[in-house]
mmCIF file of C-alpha atoms in Angstrom:
data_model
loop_
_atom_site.group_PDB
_atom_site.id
_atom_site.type_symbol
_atom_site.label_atom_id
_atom_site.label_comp_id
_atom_site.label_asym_id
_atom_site.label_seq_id
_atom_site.Cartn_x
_atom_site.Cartn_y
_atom_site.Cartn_z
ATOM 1 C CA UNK Q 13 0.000 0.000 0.000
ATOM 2 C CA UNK Q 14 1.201 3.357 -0.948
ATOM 3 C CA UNK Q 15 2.031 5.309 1.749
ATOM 4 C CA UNK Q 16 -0.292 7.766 2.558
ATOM 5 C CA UNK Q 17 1.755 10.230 4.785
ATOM 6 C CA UNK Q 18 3.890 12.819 3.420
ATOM 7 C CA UNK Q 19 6.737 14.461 5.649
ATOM 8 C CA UNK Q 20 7.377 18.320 5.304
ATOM 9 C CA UNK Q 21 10.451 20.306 7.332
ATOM 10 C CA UNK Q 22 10.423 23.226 7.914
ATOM 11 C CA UNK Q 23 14.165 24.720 8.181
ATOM 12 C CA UNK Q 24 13.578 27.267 11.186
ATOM 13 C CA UNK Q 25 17.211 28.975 10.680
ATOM 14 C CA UNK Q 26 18.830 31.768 12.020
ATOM 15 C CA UNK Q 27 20.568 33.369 9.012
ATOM 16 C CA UNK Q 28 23.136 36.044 9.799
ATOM 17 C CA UNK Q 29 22.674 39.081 7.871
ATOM 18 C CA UNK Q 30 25.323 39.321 4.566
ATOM 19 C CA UNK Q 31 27.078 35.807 5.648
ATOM 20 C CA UNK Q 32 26.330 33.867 2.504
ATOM 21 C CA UNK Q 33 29.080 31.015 2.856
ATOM 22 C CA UNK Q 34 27.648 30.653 6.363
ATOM 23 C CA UNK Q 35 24.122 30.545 6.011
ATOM 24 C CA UNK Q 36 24.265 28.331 2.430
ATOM 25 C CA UNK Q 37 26.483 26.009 4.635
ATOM 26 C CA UNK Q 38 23.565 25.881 7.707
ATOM 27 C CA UNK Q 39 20.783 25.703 4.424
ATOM 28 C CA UNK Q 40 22.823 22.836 2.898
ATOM 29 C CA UNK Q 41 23.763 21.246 6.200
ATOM 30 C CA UNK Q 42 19.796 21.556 7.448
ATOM 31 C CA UNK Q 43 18.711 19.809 3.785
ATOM 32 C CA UNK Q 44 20.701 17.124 4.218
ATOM 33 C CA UNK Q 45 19.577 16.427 7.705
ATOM 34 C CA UNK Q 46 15.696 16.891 7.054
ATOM 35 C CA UNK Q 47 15.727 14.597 3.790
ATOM 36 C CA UNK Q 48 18.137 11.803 6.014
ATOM 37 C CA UNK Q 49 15.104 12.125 8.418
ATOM 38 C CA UNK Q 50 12.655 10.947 5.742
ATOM 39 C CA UNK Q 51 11.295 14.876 4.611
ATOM 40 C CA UNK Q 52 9.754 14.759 1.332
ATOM 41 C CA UNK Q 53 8.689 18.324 0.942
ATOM 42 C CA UNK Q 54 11.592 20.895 2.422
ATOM 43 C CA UNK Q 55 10.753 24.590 3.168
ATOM 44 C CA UNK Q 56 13.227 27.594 3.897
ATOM 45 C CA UNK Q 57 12.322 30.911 5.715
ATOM 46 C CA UNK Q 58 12.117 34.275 3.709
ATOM 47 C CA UNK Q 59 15.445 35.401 2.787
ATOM 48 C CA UNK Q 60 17.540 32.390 4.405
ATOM 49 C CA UNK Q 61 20.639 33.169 2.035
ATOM 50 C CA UNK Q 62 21.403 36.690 2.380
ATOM 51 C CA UNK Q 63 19.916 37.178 6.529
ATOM 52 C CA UNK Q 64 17.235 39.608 5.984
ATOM 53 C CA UNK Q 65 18.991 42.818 6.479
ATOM 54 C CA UNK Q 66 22.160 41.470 4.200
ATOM 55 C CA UNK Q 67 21.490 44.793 2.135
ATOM 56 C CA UNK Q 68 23.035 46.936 4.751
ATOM 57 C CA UNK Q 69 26.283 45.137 4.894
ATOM 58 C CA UNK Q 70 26.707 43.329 1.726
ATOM 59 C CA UNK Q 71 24.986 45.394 -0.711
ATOM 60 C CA UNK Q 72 23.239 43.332 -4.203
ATOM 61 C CA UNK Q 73 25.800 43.023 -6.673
ATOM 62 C CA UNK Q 74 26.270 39.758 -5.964
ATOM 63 C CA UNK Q 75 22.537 38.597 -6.610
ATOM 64 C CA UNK Q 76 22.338 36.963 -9.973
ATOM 65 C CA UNK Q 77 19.725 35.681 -12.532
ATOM 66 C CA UNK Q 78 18.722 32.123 -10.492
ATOM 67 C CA UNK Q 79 19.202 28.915 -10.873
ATOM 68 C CA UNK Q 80 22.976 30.374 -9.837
ATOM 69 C CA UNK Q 81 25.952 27.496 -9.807
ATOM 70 C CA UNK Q 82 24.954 27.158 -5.648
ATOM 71 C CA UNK Q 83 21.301 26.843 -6.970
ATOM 72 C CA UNK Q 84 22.354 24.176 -8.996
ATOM 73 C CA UNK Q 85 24.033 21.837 -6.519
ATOM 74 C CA UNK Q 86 20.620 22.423 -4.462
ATOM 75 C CA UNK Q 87 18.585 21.243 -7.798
ATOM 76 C CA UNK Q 88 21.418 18.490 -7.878
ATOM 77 C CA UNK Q 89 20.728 17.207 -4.098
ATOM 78 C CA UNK Q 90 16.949 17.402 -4.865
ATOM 79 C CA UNK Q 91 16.737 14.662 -7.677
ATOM 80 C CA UNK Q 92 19.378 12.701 -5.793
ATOM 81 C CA UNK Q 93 17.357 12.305 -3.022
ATOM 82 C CA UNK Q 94 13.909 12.829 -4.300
ATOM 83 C CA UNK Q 95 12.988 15.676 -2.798
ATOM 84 C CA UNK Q 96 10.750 18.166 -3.707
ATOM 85 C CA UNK Q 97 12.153 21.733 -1.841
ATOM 86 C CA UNK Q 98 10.620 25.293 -1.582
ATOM 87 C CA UNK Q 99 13.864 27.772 -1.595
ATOM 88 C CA UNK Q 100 13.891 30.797 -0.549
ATOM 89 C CA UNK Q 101 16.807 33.178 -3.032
ATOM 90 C CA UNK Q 102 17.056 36.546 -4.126
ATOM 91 C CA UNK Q 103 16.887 37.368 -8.103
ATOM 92 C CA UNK Q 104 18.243 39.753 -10.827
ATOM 93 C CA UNK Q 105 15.728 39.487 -13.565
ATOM 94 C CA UNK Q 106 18.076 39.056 -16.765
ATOM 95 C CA UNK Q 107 16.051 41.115 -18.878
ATOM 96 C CA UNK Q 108 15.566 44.011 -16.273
ATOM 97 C CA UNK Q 109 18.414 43.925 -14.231
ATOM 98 C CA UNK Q 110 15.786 44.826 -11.594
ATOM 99 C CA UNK Q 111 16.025 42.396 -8.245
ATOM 100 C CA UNK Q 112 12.944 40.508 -6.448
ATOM 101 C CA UNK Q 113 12.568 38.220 -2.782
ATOM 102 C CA UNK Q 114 12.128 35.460 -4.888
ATOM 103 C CA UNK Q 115 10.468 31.539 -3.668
ATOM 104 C CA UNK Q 116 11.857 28.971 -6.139
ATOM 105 C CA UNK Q 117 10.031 25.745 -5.699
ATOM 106 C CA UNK Q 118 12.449 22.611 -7.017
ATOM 107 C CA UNK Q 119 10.753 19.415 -7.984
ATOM 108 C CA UNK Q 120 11.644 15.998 -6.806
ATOM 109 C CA UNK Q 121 13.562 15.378 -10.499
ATOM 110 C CA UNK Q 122 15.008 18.458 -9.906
ATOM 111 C CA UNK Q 123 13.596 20.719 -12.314
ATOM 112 C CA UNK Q 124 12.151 24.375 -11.448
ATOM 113 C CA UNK Q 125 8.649 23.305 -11.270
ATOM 114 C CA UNK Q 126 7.872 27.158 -10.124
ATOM 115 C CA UNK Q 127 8.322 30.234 -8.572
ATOM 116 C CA UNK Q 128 6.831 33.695 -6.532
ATOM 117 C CA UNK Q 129 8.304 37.102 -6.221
ATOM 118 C CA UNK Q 130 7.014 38.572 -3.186
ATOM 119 C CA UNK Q 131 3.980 41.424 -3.810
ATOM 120 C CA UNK Q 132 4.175 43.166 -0.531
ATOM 121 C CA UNK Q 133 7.563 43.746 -0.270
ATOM 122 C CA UNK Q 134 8.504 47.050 1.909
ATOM 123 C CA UNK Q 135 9.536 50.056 -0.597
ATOM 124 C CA UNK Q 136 11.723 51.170 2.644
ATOM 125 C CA UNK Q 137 13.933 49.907 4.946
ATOM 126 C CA UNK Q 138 15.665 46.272 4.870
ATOM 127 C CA UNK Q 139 13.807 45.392 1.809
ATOM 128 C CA UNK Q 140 14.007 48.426 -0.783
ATOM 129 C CA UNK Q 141 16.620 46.428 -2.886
ATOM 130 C CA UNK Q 142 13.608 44.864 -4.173
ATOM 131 C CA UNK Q 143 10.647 44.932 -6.305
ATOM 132 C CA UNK Q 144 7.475 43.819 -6.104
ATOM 133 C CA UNK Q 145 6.304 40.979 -7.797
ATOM 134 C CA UNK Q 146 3.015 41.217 -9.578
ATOM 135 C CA UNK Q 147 1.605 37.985 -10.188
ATOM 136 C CA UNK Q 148 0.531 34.819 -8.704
ATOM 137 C CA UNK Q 149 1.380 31.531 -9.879
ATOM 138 C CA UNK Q 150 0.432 28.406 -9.212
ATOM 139 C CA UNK Q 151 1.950 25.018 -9.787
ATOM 140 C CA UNK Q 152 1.777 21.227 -9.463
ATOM 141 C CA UNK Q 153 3.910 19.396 -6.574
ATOM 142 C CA UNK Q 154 2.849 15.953 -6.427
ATOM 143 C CA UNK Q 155 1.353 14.401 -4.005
ATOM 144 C CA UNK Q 156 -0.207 17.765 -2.773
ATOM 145 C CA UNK Q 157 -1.288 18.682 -6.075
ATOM 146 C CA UNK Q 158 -1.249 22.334 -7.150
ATOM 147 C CA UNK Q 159 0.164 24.819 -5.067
ATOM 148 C CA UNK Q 160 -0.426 28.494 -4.519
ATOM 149 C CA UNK Q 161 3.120 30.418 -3.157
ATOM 150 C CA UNK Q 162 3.452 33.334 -0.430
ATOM 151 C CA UNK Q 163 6.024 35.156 1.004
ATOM 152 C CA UNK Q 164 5.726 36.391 4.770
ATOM 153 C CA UNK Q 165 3.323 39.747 4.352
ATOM 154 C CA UNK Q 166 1.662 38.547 1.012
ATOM 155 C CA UNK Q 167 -0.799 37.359 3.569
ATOM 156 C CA UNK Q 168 -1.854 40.416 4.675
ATOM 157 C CA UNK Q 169 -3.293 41.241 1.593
ATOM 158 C CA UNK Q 170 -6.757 38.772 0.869
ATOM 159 C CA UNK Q 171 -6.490 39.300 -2.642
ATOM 160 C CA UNK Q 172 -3.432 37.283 -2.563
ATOM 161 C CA UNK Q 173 -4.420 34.381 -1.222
ATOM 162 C CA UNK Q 174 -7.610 34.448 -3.184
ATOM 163 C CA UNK Q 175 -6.111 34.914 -6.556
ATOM 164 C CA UNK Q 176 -4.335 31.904 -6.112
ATOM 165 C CA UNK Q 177 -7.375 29.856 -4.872
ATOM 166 C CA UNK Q 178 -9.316 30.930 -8.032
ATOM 167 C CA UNK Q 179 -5.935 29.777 -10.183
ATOM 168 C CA UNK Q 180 -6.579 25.936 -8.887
ATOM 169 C CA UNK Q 181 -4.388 25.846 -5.730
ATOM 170 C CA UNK Q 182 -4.758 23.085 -3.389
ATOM 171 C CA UNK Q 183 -2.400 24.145 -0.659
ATOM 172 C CA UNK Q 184 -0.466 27.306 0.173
ATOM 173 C CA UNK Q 185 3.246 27.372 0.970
ATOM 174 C CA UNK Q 186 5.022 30.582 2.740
ATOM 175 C CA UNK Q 187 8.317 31.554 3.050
ATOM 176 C CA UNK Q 188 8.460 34.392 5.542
ATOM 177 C CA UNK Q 189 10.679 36.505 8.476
ATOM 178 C CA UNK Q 190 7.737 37.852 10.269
ATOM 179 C CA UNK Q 191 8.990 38.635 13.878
ATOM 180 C CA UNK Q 192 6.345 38.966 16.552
ATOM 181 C CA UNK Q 193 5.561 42.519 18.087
ATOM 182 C CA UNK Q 194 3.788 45.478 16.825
ATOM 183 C CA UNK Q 195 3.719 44.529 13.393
ATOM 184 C CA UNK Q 196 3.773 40.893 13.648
ATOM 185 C CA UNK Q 197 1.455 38.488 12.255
ATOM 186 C CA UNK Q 198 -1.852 38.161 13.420
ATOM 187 C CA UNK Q 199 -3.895 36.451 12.386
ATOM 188 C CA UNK Q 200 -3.265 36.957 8.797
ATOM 189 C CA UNK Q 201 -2.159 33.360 7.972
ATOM 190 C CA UNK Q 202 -5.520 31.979 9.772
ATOM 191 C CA UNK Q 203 -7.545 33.983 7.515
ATOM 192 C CA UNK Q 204 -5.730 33.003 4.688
ATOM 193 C CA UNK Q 205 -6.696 29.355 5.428
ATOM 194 C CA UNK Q 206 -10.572 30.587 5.968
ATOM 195 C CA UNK Q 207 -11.019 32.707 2.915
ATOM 196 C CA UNK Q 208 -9.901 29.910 0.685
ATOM 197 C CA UNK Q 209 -10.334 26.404 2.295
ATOM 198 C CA UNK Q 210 -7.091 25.368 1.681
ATOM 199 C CA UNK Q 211 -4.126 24.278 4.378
ATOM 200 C CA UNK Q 212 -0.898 26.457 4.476
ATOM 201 C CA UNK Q 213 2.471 25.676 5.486
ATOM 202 C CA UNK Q 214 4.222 28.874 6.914
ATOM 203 C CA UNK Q 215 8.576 27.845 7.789
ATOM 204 C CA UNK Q 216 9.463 31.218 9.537
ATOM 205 C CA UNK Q 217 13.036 31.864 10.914
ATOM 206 C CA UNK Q 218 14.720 33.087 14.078
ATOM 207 C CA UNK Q 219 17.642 34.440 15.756
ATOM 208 C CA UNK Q 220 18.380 38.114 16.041
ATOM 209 C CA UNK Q 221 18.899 39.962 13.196
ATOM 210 C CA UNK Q 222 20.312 43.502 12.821
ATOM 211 C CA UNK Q 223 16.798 45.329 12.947
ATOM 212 C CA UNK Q 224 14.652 42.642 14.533
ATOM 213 C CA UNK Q 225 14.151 39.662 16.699
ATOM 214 C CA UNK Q 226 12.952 36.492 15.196
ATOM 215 C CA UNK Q 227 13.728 34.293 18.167
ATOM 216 C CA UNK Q 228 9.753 34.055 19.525
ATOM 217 C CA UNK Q 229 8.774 33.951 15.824
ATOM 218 C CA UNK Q 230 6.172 30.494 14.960
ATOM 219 C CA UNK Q 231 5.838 28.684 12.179
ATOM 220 C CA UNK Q 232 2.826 27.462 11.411
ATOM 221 C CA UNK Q 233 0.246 25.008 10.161
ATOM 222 C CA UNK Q 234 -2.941 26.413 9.692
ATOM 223 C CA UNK Q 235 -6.200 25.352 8.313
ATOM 224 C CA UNK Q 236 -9.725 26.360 8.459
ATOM 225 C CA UNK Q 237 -9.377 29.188 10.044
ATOM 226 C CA UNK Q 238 -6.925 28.345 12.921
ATOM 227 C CA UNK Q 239 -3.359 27.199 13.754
ATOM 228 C CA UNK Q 240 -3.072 23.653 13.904
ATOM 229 C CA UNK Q 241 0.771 23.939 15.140
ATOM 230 C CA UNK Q 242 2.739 26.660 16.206
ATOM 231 C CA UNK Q 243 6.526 25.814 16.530
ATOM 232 C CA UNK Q 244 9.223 27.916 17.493
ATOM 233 C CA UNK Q 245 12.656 27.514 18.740
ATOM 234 C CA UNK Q 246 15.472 30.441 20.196
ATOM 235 C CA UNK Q 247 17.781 28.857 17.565
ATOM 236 C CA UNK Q 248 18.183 27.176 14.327
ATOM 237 C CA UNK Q 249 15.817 23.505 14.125
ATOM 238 C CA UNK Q 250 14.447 21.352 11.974
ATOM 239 C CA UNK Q 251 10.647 20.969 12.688
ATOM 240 C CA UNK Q 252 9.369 17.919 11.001
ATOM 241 C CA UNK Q 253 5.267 17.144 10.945
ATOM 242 C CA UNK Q 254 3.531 14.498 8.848
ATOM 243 C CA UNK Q 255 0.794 15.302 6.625
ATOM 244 C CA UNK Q 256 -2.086 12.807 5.859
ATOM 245 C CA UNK Q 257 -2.567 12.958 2.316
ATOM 246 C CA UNK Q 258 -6.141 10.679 2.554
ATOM 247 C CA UNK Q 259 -7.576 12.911 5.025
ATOM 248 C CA UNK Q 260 -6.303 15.710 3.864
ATOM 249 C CA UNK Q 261 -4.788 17.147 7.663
ATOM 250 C CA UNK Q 262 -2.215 16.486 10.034
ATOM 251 C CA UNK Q 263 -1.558 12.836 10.549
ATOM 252 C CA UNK Q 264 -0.589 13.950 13.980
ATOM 253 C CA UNK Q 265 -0.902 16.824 16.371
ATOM 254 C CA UNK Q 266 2.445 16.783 17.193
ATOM 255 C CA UNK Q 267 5.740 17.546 15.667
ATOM 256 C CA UNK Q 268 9.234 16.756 15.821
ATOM 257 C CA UNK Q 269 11.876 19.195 16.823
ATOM 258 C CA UNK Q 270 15.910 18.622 15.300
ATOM 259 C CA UNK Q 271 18.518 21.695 16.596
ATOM 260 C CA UNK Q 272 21.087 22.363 14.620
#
């Protein structure tokens, strides 16, 4: 019998802002570890490459059309080990030149089955290198089906979430680096999951970055309206939950922690 569970991770890293050798090492290392642990589905936080002020420090000329050569080994890794995995990489569009907080969603053979440039990215502050994406696109992943992509505050915005809905999406996926406070999250990704009937997977980050502090900040599995898991950790972990692809929810209402 086919099995009817499918694993997802969610890499909950602590990037440090403009350290790219160091946080593609913890992205690669934290890969590894969640497919070795039986993850068929892998999602990064928003920004995991770069640390999400890496603009201040590092500056952009080093952000290049994607899939890039470390891109590459990560499309590699995916068809080697059958994963399917939800990266989270700035891009220089080659026509443009102009940049984006890009999603790029790698298939199990490791083709680009899709991708999402964030809409509501901040025209100030830690993310004016960027652009705004203007579409949404939708994709298939087996064994989910079709999925509809976000990026942290894309789920403020209804419209969003519904566009992709009306596209054919079957689940939602989010990147994001939403730390808790004044402007954190609430209850934006619960809405999400009301307005359109379908599950989302939020993988969030943590750790202290130069302008804010991730290390309270959840990810999250929500559906119908409410959280069905809220995970956090003070530093970088694997969370691992199983998904029951039959009933269409979590197999279990627990979840497995991994530090790294």
């Amino acid at each position: 019998m086919a099995d009817i569970r499918l694993r997802i991770a969610f890499l909950h890293l602590a990037p440090i802002p403009g350290a790219l050798a160091k946080n593609r090492h913890l992205i690669a290392h934290a890969i590894t570890k969640a497919a070795c642990l039986g993850a068929a589905w892998i999602i990064t936080p928003e920004l995991a490459v770069g640390g999400y002020t890496f603009a201040d420090t590092l500056g952009t000329d080093w952000i290049a059309p994607q899939p890039d050569p470390w891109m590459e080994k990560v499309r590699l890794f995916a068809a080697r080990k059958r994963v399917a995995i939800f990266l989270s990489h700035p891009e220089r569009d080659p026509q443009s030149g102009r940049l984006y907080n890009t999603v790029f969603a790698i298939a199990p053979d490791g083709r680009l089955a899709g991708s999402h440039r964030k809409i509501n990215a901040l025209r100030v502050g830690s993310e004016a290198w960027s652009t705004p994406g203007t579409e949404t696109t939708v994709f298939p992943m087996e064994p989910l089906g079709n999925v509809g992509m976000l990026i942290c505050a894309d789920a403020f915005s209804p419209g969003i979430a519904n566009s992709l809905k009306a596209k054919g999406a079957q689940i939602l996926v989010s990147s994001a680096a939403w730390a808790p406070g004044l402007h954190g999250p609430n209850g934006e990704w619960e809405r999400c999951t009301k307005d359109t009937g379908l599950p989302l997977f939020v993988c969030n980050r943590t750790g202290a970055d130069r302008t804010l502090d991730f290390r309270k900040a959840d990810s999250v599995v929500a559906q119908d309206g409410r959280r069905l898991l809220s995970m956090s950790s003070e530093r970088s972990a694997i969370f691992l939950i199983d998904w029951d692809l039959k009933a269409g929810t979590l197999a279990s209402p627990e979840y497995r922690q991994i530090l790294l």
